[in-house]
Amino acid sequence: MPAVVSIIIVTWNTRDLTLAAVESVIKHEVSVPYEILVVDNASSDGTADLLRSRYPDVRVLENRENVGFANANNIGVKAANGEFVLLLNSDAYLIEEILPECLSLFQRMPGAGILALRLNNSDGSLQPGVFRFPTLFSAFTEIFHTTSGITRDMTRFQLNLDKALNRVDWATGAFLMVRKTDYLRVGGMDESIFMYAEDIDFCRRSLSQGIPCFYAPGKSLVHLGGGSQGKSIQQTLLLTDNGRMAYWKKWHGPFSSLLLRKNFILRSLIRGIVLVGYSQLQRNPLVELKGKAHLRHALYLLRHLHG
């Protein structure tokens, strides 16, 4: 039976996580015809070979180099046969059958749309996954909030979205479902954004073409988060901020992007000082490591202020 949904999983050196993601789909999805496409970004851990030997029905597309999350998803979608495409992170896995409900929700949408479900942490708690579009003010408030405080505010916002189907600005690329024709009509994900913020940009471009994003809390899956980074704290900070600044320059111009960069410098400088100071009081080497990473990141951004 032809696939109705094509599930796209992008992986880079996440063999065990990718296998778990694939196995969770096979275990839970029994009602809707689907196919799984794994796009491997030149992994060195044998992901592609193991998938082919263990799951011959899974389509494995290998890239010669790590082309980034956006590019790899575009490759997967273009090769997909289903009417719908579901972008699923390699560090996410299903805990229940979701595709029948997803297709039902699409029928209830007023026209085209993108669908996001509830993301859980491994302990079952809510993980923020849908958001408002960022503003300079929201970025500025990060300076005066801890990471846990920001997460708490995001969680509170999402918990208030208790309808069966809620309009939101954007959703994380850990789980995004959309009609293939709509994905291609928007132009796919922006490949100039290597990673982070490509999902914000995709949802914003989709909205500009009449394809809004919807959030349905009735079904959920687990997202571990950060499974495919393999990066240090400072590298993660750099990749995250570079992605956000690329998005910002695209939508708000170079001057606003410069203000955002200065905001990031101030944020990391303050957090670094606070964390290093706190670590000395608590004798906590992990907090000290994070604080020093923020300080190095602030100095890097300062040296490349106009980069």
mmCIF file of N, CA, C and O in Angstrom, residues 153-203:
data_model
loop_
_atom_site.group_PDB
_atom_site.id
_atom_site.type_symbol
_atom_site.label_atom_id
_atom_site.label_comp_id
_atom_site.label_asym_id
_atom_site.label_seq_id
_atom_site.Cartn_x
_atom_site.Cartn_y
_atom_site.Cartn_z
ATOM 1 N N ASP A 153 8.819 30.004 31.957
ATOM 2 C CA ASP A 153 7.876 30.901 31.280
ATOM 3 C C ASP A 153 7.329 30.265 29.999
ATOM 4 O O ASP A 153 6.134 30.382 29.693
ATOM 5 N N MET A 154 8.202 29.603 29.240
ATOM 6 C CA MET A 154 7.767 28.936 28.006
ATOM 7 C C MET A 154 6.793 27.814 28.309
ATOM 8 O O MET A 154 5.806 27.606 27.592
ATOM 9 N N THR A 155 7.069 27.071 29.387
ATOM 10 C CA THR A 155 6.186 25.973 29.781
ATOM 11 C C THR A 155 4.815 26.503 30.167
ATOM 12 O O THR A 155 3.776 25.938 29.783
ATOM 13 N N ARG A 156 4.792 27.601 30.929
ATOM 14 C CA ARG A 156 3.527 28.200 31.346
ATOM 15 C C ARG A 156 2.716 28.647 30.131
ATOM 16 O O ARG A 156 1.493 28.438 30.073
ATOM 17 N N PHE A 157 3.390 29.249 29.152
ATOM 18 C CA PHE A 157 2.712 29.678 27.926
ATOM 19 C C PHE A 157 2.080 28.491 27.209
ATOM 20 O O PHE A 157 0.926 28.546 26.783
ATOM 21 N N GLN A 158 2.815 27.397 27.111
ATOM 22 C CA GLN A 158 2.313 26.257 26.353
ATOM 23 C C GLN A 158 1.199 25.533 27.091
ATOM 24 O O GLN A 158 0.264 25.007 26.460
ATOM 25 N N LEU A 159 1.274 25.478 28.398
ATOM 26 C CA LEU A 159 0.228 24.803 29.170
ATOM 27 C C LEU A 159 -1.124 25.500 29.030
ATOM 28 O O LEU A 159 -2.172 24.880 29.216
ATOM 29 N N ASN A 160 -1.110 26.776 28.697
ATOM 30 C CA ASN A 160 -2.357 27.509 28.490
ATOM 31 C C ASN A 160 -2.998 27.198 27.141
ATOM 32 O O ASN A 160 -4.138 27.593 26.890
ATOM 33 N N LEU A 161 -2.264 26.506 26.283
ATOM 34 C CA LEU A 161 -2.801 26.122 24.968
ATOM 35 C C LEU A 161 -3.480 24.769 25.120
ATOM 36 O O LEU A 161 -2.920 23.727 24.798
ATOM 37 N N ASP A 162 -4.710 24.785 25.621
ATOM 38 C CA ASP A 162 -5.381 23.544 25.982
ATOM 39 C C ASP A 162 -6.493 23.132 25.022
ATOM 40 O O ASP A 162 -7.221 22.170 25.279
ATOM 41 N N LYS A 163 -6.628 23.847 23.904
ATOM 42 C CA LYS A 163 -7.615 23.428 22.904
ATOM 43 C C LYS A 163 -7.087 22.210 22.157
ATOM 44 O O LYS A 163 -5.898 21.904 22.182
ATOM 45 N N ALA A 164 -7.980 21.536 21.444
ATOM 46 C CA ALA A 164 -7.548 20.386 20.655
ATOM 47 C C ALA A 164 -6.586 20.811 19.551
ATOM 48 O O ALA A 164 -5.677 20.062 19.160
ATOM 49 N N LEU A 165 -6.772 22.046 19.050
ATOM 50 C CA LEU A 165 -5.932 22.566 17.984
ATOM 51 C C LEU A 165 -5.730 24.064 18.232
ATOM 52 O O LEU A 165 -6.699 24.824 18.270
ATOM 53 N N ASN A 166 -4.494 24.497 18.416
ATOM 54 C CA ASN A 166 -4.171 25.874 18.776
ATOM 55 C C ASN A 166 -3.267 26.510 17.723
ATOM 56 O O ASN A 166 -2.288 25.892 17.294
ATOM 57 N N ARG A 167 -3.577 27.731 17.320
ATOM 58 C CA ARG A 167 -2.683 28.469 16.423
ATOM 59 C C ARG A 167 -1.480 28.966 17.217
ATOM 60 O O ARG A 167 -1.616 29.553 18.289
ATOM 61 N N VAL A 168 -0.283 28.724 16.695
ATOM 62 C CA VAL A 168 0.948 29.206 17.311
ATOM 63 C C VAL A 168 1.812 29.839 16.222
ATOM 64 O O VAL A 168 1.570 29.648 15.028
ATOM 65 N N ASP A 169 2.831 30.587 16.644
ATOM 66 C CA ASP A 169 3.713 31.215 15.660
ATOM 67 C C ASP A 169 4.643 30.198 15.013
ATOM 68 O O ASP A 169 4.739 30.109 13.794
ATOM 69 N N TRP A 170 5.336 29.437 15.854
ATOM 70 C CA TRP A 170 6.273 28.451 15.295
ATOM 71 C C TRP A 170 6.484 27.299 16.270
ATOM 72 O O TRP A 170 6.183 27.405 17.451
ATOM 73 N N ALA A 171 6.995 26.190 15.729
ATOM 74 C CA ALA A 171 7.244 24.991 16.524
ATOM 75 C C ALA A 171 8.626 24.456 16.193
ATOM 76 O O ALA A 171 9.137 24.628 15.084
ATOM 77 N N THR A 172 9.231 23.817 17.171
ATOM 78 C CA THR A 172 10.561 23.258 16.969
ATOM 79 C C THR A 172 10.561 22.166 15.902
ATOM 80 O O THR A 172 9.578 21.427 15.751
ATOM 81 N N GLY A 173 11.675 22.060 15.197
ATOM 82 C CA GLY A 173 11.805 21.067 14.139
ATOM 83 C C GLY A 173 11.966 19.645 14.641
ATOM 84 O O GLY A 173 12.132 18.724 13.835
ATOM 85 N N ALA A 174 11.905 19.438 15.964
ATOM 86 C CA ALA A 174 11.968 18.070 16.492
ATOM 87 C C ALA A 174 10.789 17.238 16.002
ATOM 88 O O ALA A 174 10.899 16.019 15.843
ATOM 89 N N PHE A 175 9.654 17.902 15.772
ATOM 90 C CA PHE A 175 8.479 17.251 15.203
ATOM 91 C C PHE A 175 7.681 18.296 14.445
ATOM 92 O O PHE A 175 7.123 19.219 15.040
ATOM 93 N N LEU A 176 7.647 18.165 13.140
ATOM 94 C CA LEU A 176 6.826 19.032 12.296
ATOM 95 C C LEU A 176 6.191 18.166 11.217
ATOM 96 O O LEU A 176 6.884 17.402 10.543
ATOM 97 N N MET A 177 4.876 18.297 11.048
ATOM 98 C CA MET A 177 4.176 17.532 10.019
ATOM 99 C C MET A 177 3.451 18.503 9.098
ATOM 100 O O MET A 177 2.786 19.445 9.556
ATOM 101 N N VAL A 178 3.579 18.277 7.803
ATOM 102 C CA VAL A 178 3.017 19.194 6.819
ATOM 103 C C VAL A 178 2.807 18.425 5.515
ATOM 104 O O VAL A 178 3.458 17.395 5.277
ATOM 105 N N ARG A 179 1.894 18.885 4.703
ATOM 106 C CA ARG A 179 1.746 18.278 3.378
ATOM 107 C C ARG A 179 3.006 18.526 2.556
ATOM 108 O O ARG A 179 3.582 19.615 2.597
ATOM 109 N N LYS A 180 3.423 17.525 1.809
ATOM 110 C CA LYS A 180 4.641 17.662 1.006
ATOM 111 C C LYS A 180 4.516 18.821 0.021
ATOM 112 O O LYS A 180 5.473 19.580 -0.177
ATOM 113 N N THR A 181 3.345 18.973 -0.583
ATOM 114 C CA THR A 181 3.168 20.058 -1.552
ATOM 115 C C THR A 181 3.343 21.421 -0.891
ATOM 116 O O THR A 181 3.902 22.340 -1.492
ATOM 117 N N ASP A 182 2.871 21.558 0.347
ATOM 118 C CA ASP A 182 3.031 22.825 1.064
ATOM 119 C C ASP A 182 4.490 23.065 1.426
ATOM 120 O O ASP A 182 4.995 24.192 1.340
ATOM 121 N N TYR A 183 5.178 22.014 1.850
ATOM 122 C CA TYR A 183 6.601 22.135 2.190
ATOM 123 C C TYR A 183 7.390 22.635 0.985
ATOM 124 O O TYR A 183 8.218 23.549 1.092
ATOM 125 N N LEU A 184 7.117 22.034 -0.165
ATOM 126 C CA LEU A 184 7.844 22.414 -1.374
ATOM 127 C C LEU A 184 7.421 23.796 -1.878
ATOM 128 O O LEU A 184 8.232 24.546 -2.422
ATOM 129 N N ARG A 185 6.138 24.129 -1.678
ATOM 130 C CA ARG A 185 5.661 25.445 -2.122
ATOM 131 C C ARG A 185 6.354 26.566 -1.362
ATOM 132 O O ARG A 185 6.655 27.624 -1.937
ATOM 133 N N VAL A 186 6.612 26.324 -0.093
ATOM 134 C CA VAL A 186 7.325 27.323 0.716
ATOM 135 C C VAL A 186 8.799 27.407 0.324
ATOM 136 O O VAL A 186 9.442 28.427 0.532
ATOM 137 N N GLY A 187 9.311 26.332 -0.272
ATOM 138 C CA GLY A 187 10.717 26.306 -0.643
ATOM 139 C C GLY A 187 11.572 25.508 0.321
ATOM 140 O O GLY A 187 12.807 25.600 0.291
ATOM 141 N N GLY A 188 10.910 24.716 1.190
ATOM 142 C CA GLY A 188 11.661 23.917 2.142
ATOM 143 C C GLY A 188 12.324 24.774 3.201
ATOM 144 O O GLY A 188 12.011 25.947 3.373
ATOM 145 N N MET A 189 13.256 24.168 3.915
ATOM 146 C CA MET A 189 13.992 24.903 4.931
ATOM 147 C C MET A 189 15.144 25.680 4.294
ATOM 148 O O MET A 189 15.699 25.262 3.278
ATOM 149 N N ASP A 190 15.485 26.805 4.894
ATOM 150 C CA ASP A 190 16.540 27.666 4.381
ATOM 151 C C ASP A 190 17.892 27.015 4.653
ATOM 152 O O ASP A 190 18.339 26.932 5.796
ATOM 153 N N GLU A 191 18.563 26.581 3.594
ATOM 154 C CA GLU A 191 19.819 25.858 3.744
ATOM 155 C C GLU A 191 20.982 26.763 4.129
ATOM 156 O O GLU A 191 22.066 26.272 4.455
ATOM 157 N N SER A 192 20.785 28.082 4.091
ATOM 158 C CA SER A 192 21.841 28.989 4.536
ATOM 159 C C SER A 192 21.918 29.045 6.062
ATOM 160 O O SER A 192 22.896 29.547 6.622
ATOM 161 N N ILE A 193 20.890 28.535 6.746
ATOM 162 C CA ILE A 193 20.902 28.433 8.203
ATOM 163 C C ILE A 193 21.290 27.000 8.530
ATOM 164 O O ILE A 193 20.479 26.078 8.405
ATOM 165 N N PHE A 194 22.535 26.792 8.935
ATOM 166 C CA PHE A 194 23.078 25.440 9.080
ATOM 167 C C PHE A 194 22.289 24.643 10.113
ATOM 168 O O PHE A 194 21.935 23.496 9.890
ATOM 169 N N MET A 195 22.033 25.224 11.256
ATOM 170 C CA MET A 195 21.187 24.586 12.264
ATOM 171 C C MET A 195 20.759 25.633 13.287
ATOM 172 O O MET A 195 21.384 26.674 13.430
ATOM 173 N N TYR A 196 19.669 25.354 13.973
ATOM 174 C CA TYR A 196 19.030 26.261 14.921
ATOM 175 C C TYR A 196 18.411 27.448 14.171
ATOM 176 O O TYR A 196 19.078 28.111 13.391
ATOM 177 N N ALA A 197 17.180 27.702 14.410
ATOM 178 C CA ALA A 197 16.398 28.813 13.843
ATOM 179 C C ALA A 197 15.884 28.523 12.439
ATOM 180 O O ALA A 197 15.083 29.293 11.925
ATOM 181 N N GLU A 198 16.308 27.417 11.816
ATOM 182 C CA GLU A 198 15.732 27.098 10.509
ATOM 183 C C GLU A 198 14.261 26.748 10.644
ATOM 184 O O GLU A 198 13.480 26.969 9.720
ATOM 185 N N ASP A 199 13.858 26.236 11.811
ATOM 186 C CA ASP A 199 12.449 25.928 12.036
ATOM 187 C C ASP A 199 11.628 27.208 12.239
ATOM 188 O O ASP A 199 10.489 27.305 11.759
ATOM 189 N N ILE A 200 12.209 28.213 12.917
ATOM 190 C CA ILE A 200 11.516 29.499 13.068
ATOM 191 C C ILE A 200 11.297 30.118 11.686
ATOM 192 O O ILE A 200 10.204 30.582 11.354
ATOM 193 N N ASP A 201 12.351 30.121 10.896
ATOM 194 C CA ASP A 201 12.280 30.709 9.555
ATOM 195 C C ASP A 201 11.274 29.968 8.686
ATOM 196 O O ASP A 201 10.485 30.595 7.959
ATOM 197 N N PHE A 202 11.271 28.635 8.760
ATOM 198 C CA PHE A 202 10.342 27.856 7.943
ATOM 199 C C PHE A 202 8.905 28.171 8.309
ATOM 200 O O PHE A 202 8.050 28.371 7.425
ATOM 201 N N CYS A 203 8.610 28.222 9.608
ATOM 202 C CA CYS A 203 7.240 28.519 10.032
ATOM 203 C C CYS A 203 6.847 29.947 9.656
ATOM 204 O O CYS A 203 5.685 30.194 9.297
#
